XYZ file of C-alpha atoms in Angstrom:
430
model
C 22.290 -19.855 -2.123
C 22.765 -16.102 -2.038
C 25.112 -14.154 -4.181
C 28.421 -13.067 -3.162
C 27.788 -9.998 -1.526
C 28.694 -6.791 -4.002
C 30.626 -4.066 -3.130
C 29.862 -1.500 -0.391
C 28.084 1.526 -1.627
C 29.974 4.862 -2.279
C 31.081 6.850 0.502
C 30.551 10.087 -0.548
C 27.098 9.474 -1.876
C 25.458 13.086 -3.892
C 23.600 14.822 -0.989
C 21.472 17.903 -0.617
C 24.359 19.731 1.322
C 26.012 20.271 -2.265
C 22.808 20.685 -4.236
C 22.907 23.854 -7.134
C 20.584 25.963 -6.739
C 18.973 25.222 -9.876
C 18.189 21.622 -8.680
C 17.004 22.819 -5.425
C 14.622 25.206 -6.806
C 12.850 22.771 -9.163
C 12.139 20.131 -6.273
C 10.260 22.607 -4.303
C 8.540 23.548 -7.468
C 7.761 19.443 -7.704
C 6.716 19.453 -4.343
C 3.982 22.557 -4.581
C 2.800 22.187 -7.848
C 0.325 18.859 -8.924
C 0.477 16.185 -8.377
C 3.090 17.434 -5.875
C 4.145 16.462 -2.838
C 7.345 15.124 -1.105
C 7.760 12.390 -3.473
C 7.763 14.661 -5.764
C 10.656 16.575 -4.942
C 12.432 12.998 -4.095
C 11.360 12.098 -7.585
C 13.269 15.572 -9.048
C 16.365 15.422 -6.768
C 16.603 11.253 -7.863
C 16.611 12.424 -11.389
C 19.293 15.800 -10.930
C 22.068 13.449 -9.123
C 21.532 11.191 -11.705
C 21.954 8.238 -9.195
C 20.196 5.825 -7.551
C 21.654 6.064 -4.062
C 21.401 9.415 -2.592
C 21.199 11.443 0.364
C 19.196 13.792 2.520
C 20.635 15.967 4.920
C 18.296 18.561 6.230
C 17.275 20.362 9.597
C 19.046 17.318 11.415
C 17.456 14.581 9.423
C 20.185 12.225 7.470
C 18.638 9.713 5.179
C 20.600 7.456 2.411
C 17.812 6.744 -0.309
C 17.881 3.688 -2.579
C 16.039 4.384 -5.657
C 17.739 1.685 -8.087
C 17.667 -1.819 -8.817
C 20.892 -3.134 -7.277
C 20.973 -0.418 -4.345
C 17.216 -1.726 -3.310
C 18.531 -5.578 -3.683
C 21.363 -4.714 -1.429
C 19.230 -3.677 1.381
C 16.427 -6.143 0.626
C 17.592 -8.927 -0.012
C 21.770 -9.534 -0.108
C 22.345 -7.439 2.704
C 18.943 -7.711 4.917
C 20.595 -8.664 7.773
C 22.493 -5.920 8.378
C 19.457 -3.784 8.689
C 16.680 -3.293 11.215
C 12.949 -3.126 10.736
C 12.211 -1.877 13.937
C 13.369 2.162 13.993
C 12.627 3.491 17.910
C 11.117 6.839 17.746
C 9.105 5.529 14.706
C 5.238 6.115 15.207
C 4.694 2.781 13.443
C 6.624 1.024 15.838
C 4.675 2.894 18.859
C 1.671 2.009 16.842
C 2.368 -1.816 15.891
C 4.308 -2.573 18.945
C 5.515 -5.936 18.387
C 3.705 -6.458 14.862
C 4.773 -8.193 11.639
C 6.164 -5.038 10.094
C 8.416 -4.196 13.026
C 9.939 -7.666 14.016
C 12.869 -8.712 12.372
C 14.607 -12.227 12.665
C 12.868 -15.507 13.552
C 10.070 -14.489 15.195
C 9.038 -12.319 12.153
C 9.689 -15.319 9.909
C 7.446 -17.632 12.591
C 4.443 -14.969 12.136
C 4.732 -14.584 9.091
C 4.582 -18.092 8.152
C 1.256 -18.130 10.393
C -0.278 -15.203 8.443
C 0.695 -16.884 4.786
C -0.407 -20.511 5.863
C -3.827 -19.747 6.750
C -4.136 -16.751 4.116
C -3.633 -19.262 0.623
C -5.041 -18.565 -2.444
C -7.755 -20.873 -2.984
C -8.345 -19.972 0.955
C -8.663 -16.209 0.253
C -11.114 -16.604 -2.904
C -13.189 -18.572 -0.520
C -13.311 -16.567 2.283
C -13.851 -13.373 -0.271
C -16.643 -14.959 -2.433
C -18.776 -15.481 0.898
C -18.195 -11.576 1.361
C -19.219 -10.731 -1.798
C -22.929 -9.852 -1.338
C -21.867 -7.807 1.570
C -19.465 -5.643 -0.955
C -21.876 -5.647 -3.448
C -24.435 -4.292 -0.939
C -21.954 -1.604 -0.241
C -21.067 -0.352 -3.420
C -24.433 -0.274 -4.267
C -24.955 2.569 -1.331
C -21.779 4.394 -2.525
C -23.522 4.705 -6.021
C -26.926 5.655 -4.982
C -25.284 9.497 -3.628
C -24.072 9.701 -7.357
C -20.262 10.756 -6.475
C -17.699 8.627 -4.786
C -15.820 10.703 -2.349
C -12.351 9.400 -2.039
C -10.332 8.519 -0.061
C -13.637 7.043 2.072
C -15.717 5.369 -0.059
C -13.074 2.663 -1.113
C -11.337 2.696 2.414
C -14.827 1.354 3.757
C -15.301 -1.615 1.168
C -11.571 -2.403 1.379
C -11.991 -2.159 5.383
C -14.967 -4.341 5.015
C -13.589 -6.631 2.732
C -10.484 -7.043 4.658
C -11.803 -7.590 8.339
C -14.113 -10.743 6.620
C -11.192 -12.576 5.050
C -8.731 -11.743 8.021
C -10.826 -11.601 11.213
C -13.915 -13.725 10.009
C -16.084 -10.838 10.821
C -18.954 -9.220 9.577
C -18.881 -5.194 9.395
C -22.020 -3.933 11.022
C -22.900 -0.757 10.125
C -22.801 0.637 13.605
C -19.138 -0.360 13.752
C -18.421 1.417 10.669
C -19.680 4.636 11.992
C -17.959 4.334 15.458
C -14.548 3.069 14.183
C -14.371 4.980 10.439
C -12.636 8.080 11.892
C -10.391 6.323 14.099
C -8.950 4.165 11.529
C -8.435 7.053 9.596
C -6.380 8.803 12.240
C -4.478 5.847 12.978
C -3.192 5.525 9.022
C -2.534 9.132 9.539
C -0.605 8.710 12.554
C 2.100 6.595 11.206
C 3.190 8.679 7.829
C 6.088 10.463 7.709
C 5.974 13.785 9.614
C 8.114 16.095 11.833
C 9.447 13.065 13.776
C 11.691 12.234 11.377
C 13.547 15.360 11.966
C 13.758 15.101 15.655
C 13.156 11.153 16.260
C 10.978 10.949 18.581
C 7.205 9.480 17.716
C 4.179 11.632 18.306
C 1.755 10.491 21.509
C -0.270 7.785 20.049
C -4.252 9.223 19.428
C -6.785 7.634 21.534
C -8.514 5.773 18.849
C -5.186 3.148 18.982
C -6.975 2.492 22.848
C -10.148 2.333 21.199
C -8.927 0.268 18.182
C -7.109 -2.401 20.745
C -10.060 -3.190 22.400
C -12.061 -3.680 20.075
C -9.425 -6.118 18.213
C -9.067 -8.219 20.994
C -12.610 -8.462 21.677
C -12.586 -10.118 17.859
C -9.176 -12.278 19.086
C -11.321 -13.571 22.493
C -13.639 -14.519 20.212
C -11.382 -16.879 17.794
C -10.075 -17.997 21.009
C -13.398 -20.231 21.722
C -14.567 -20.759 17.552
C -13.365 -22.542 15.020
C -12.342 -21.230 11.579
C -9.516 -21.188 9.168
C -9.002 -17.177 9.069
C -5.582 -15.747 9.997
C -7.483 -14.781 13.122
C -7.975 -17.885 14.090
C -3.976 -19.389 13.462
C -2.988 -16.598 15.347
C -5.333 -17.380 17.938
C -4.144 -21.546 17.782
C -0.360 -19.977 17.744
C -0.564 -17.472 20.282
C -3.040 -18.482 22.876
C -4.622 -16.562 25.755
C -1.282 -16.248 27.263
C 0.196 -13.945 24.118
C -3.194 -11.922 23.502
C -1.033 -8.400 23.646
C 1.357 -9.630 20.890
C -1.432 -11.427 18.469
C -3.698 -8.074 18.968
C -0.187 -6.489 17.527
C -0.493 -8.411 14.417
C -4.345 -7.883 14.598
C -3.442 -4.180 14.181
C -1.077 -4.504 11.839
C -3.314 -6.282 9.414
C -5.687 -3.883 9.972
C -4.037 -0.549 9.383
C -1.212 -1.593 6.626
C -4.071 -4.153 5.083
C -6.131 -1.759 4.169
C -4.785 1.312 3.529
C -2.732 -0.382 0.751
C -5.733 -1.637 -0.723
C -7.547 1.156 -0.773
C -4.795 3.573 -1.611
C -4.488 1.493 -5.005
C -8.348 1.615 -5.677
C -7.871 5.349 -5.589
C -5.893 5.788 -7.678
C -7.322 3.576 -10.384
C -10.610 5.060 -10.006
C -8.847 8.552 -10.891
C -6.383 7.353 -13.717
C -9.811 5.745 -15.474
C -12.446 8.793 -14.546
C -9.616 10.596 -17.318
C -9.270 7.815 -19.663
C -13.124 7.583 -20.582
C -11.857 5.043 -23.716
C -9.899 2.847 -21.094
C -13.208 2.277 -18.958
C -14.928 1.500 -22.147
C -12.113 -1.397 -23.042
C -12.032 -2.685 -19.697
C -16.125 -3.011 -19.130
C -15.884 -4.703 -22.649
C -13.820 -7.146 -21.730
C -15.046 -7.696 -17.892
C -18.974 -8.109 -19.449
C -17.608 -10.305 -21.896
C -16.923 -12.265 -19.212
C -19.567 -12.165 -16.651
C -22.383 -9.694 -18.508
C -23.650 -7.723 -15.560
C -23.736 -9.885 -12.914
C -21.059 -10.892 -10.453
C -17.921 -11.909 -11.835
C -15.984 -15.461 -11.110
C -13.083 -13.959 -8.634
C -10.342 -16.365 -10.623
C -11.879 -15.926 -13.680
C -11.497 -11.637 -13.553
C -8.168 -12.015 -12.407
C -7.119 -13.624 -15.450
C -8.163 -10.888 -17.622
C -5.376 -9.418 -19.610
C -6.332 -5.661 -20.069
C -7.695 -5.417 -16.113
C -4.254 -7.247 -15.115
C -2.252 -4.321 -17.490
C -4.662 -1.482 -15.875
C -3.513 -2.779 -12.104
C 0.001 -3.507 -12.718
C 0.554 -0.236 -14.544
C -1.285 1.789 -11.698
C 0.466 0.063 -8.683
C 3.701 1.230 -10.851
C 2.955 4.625 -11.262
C 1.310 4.782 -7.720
C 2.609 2.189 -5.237
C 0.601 1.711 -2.411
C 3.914 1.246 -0.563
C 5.803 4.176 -1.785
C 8.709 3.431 0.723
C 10.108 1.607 3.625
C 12.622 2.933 6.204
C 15.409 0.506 7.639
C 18.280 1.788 9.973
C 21.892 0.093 10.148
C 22.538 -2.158 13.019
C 25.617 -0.648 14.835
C 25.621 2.947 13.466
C 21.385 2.955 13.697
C 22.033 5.767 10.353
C 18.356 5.284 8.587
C 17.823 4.006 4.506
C 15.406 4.801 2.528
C 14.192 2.190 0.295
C 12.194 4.392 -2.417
C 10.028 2.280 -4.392
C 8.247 5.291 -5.955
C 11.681 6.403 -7.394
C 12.230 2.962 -8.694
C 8.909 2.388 -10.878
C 9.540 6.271 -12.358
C 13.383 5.494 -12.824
C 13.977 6.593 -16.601
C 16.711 3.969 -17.207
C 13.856 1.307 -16.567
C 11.099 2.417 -17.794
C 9.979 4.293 -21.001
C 7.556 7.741 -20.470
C 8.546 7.135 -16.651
C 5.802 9.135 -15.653
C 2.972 8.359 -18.122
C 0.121 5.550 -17.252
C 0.302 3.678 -19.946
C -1.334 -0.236 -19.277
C -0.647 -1.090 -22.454
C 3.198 -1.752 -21.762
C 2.591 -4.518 -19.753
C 0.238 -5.870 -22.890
C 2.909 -5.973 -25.284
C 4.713 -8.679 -22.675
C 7.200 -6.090 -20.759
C 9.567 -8.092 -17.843
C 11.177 -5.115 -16.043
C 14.512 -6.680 -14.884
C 15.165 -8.033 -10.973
C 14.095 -5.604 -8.185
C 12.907 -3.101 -10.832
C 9.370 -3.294 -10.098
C 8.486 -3.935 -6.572
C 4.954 -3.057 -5.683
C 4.573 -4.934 -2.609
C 8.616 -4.959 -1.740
C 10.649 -8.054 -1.970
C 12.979 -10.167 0.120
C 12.159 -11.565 3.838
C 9.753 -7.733 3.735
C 7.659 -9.017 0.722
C 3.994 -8.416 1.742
C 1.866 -11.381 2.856
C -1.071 -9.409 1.625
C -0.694 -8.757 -2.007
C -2.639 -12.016 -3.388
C -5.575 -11.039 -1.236
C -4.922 -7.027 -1.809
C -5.166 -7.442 -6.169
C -8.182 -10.194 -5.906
C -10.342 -7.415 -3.785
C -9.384 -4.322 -5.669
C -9.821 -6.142 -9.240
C -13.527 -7.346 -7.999
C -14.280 -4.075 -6.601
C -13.136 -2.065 -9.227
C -15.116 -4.574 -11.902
C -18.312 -4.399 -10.130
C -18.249 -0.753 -9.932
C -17.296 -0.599 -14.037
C -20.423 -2.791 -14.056
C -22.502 -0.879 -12.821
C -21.121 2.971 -13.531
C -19.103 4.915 -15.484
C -16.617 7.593 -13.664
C -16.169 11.142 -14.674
C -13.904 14.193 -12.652
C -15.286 16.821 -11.425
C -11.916 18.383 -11.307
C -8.196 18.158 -12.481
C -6.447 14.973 -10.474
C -6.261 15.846 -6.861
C -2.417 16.101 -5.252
C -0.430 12.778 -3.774
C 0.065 12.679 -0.424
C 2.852 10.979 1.407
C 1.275 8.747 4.045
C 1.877 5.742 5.628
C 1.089 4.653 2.178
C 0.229 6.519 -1.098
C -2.583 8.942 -0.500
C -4.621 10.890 -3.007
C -5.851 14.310 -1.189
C -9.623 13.734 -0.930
C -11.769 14.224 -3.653
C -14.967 13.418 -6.096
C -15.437 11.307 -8.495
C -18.732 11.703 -10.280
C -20.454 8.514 -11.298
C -23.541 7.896 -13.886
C -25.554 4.712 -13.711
C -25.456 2.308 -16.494
């Protein structure tokens, strides 16, 4: 049973129109100077109100932003229903059209039950151990240039990884060279720009053409085949007759799947290319498990300094850094900050300091303080599959390499999800 519902939130929430000057000036200074960027600046005004529900008012944008525990459970979870998913003049509604992350109410509950049915655990360690030799194949041609360029090596292992345990398909490398640059301009597409000011979305690029064709070429196919992928209960739930609406959810899998994934192997492969004693622990510990060959997928996730090294990068770096709602009636548009949240100083100790070993010493941050893959009816269906792939990726390569910079840690970029501008990462075989 849910709780009572609290109290409204205050009415005259702190907002930009009355910031000092003083505050002002140090979030543009958060914004321009590394790791800077607009979360940031959201970061520095959170933390001069001094509370967790603010607002933005701007060059016609109006935003309230929840950035605390019990304002985040409000619109999450006691209050859900009085928000909306769907925001029109949202490029990821344009883009997603009648997908997962855009449907509220019982058809988003029916999908998603579709998606989380056919995507169990023991299902999705299946499905990923038969990919394996295909990632390993793939890392090993990352390594062989001697320098990982990032974001694109690990968005085309995560893409490849992704499209075998959701679509049952095989990444040729002809389709990775076609479709590589489209993908990236569709994650591109849908991150926050200048149509939140004016709300209307940008024209969609042609690759979303050139992306929906070739998804439902893979959905015709599950049509006639038999398999226990999501592509497949889609293809048993939808039919021929709603091929538009699964290719939605094909695209939404897609894009969100694995940009989160590989937005969280960025960043751990910069936090540990500057903690050259934390890549010696953790290749310690994963050889003491599997030596040099490939690790049991169970087996690594159970490892207690790898499990501290994840959870404490998807904290300091969330993947999902934010999700917008809008109020049914007045349509006014929240915020739900998760960034804010996991670098809240009332929560957390050195707020903005990676430090894995806090989660070693047995830390339980408190309800709807630490929310890397949001919470409620929103809660990604992905995040089982998205830390089994990243953890096995990121082992393998630890395996095989150590990482080094080749120059301070690049700026964060706020994207559909968390983006680190593109850089190097040298590697030297082991």
């Amino acid at each position: 049973m849910r709780e009572q519902l609290p109290e409204q939130p205050p009415q005259h929430l702190p907002s930009t129109c009355h910031l000092r000057a003083r505050d002002g000036w140090n979030a543009l200074q958060s914004i321009l100077h590394r790791p800077g960027s607009p979360l940031m600046g959201l970061l520095a005004l959170h933390r001069a109100f001094a509370q967790d529900e603010f607002e933005l008012q701007a060059f016609g944008l109006r935003m309230r932003v929840a950035a605390g525990p019990a304002s985040v459970k409000r619109v999450l979870y006691e209050q859900a229903d009085r928000y909306a998913s769907r925001l029109e003049g949202d490029p990821v509604t344009a883009l997603f059209g009648q997908g997962l992350l855009v449907m509220d109410g019982e058809r988003h509950a029916a999908v998603k039950d579709v998606i989380v049915q056919s995507s169990r655990r023991n299902e999705l360690e299946e499905r990923l151990r038969a990919a394996l030799p295909a990632l390993d194949e793939a890392l090993h041609r990352a390594l062989r240039r001697g320098a990982l360029p990032l974001p694109d090596a690990p968005r085309r292992m995560t893409w490849r990884a992704l499209e075998a345990v959701y679509f049952d398909h095989d990444l040729t490398a002809e389709e990775e060279r076609t479709y590589l640059r489209d993908l990236t301009d569709l994650v591109h597409h849908i991150g926050p720009g200048l149509w939140l000011l004016h709300g209307r979305a940008p024209k969609l690029p042609a690759a979303s053409d050139r992306m929906r064709r070739r998804l439902a070429v893979l959905y015709q196919r599950a049509l006639t085949s038999a398999g226990g992928a999501p592509i497949h209960a889609l293809a048993r739930a939808c039919g021929r007759e709603e091929m538009p609406f699964a290719v939605d959810q094909l695209m939404t899998l897609l894009v969100a799947g694995h940009d989160t994934a590989t937005s969280l192997l960025c960043s751990l492969v910069i936090l540990l290319a500057h903690r050259p004693e934390l890549q010696d622990a953790l290749r310690e510990e994963i050889e003491g498990l599997a030596g040099r060959t490939q690790p049991d997928i169970r087996a690594l996730d159970a490892l207690p300094l790898l499990d501290a090294v994840v959870r404490e990068a998807l904290r300091l770096y969330p993947p999902i850094h934010s999700g917008l709602r809008a109020e049914l009636g007045s349509g006014h548009r929240v915020m739900v900050s998760y960034f804010l949240l996991h670098r809240h100083q009332g929560i957390w100790p050195e707020a903005d300091t990676f430090n894995p070993d806090r989660w070693q010493r047995g830390v339980t941050p408190g309800a709807y303080a630490y929310l890397p893959f949001g919470a409620g009816p929103r809660y990604c269906p992905g995040a089982t599959f998205a830390r089994l792939e990243v953890k096995w990726l990121l082992a393998r390569l630890l395996q095989r390499a150590s990482l080094h910079p080749v120059s301070r840690p690049p700026r964060i970029a706020m994207r559909a999800a968390l983006e680190h501008r593109p850089t190097v990462i040298a590697v030297r075989h082991r």
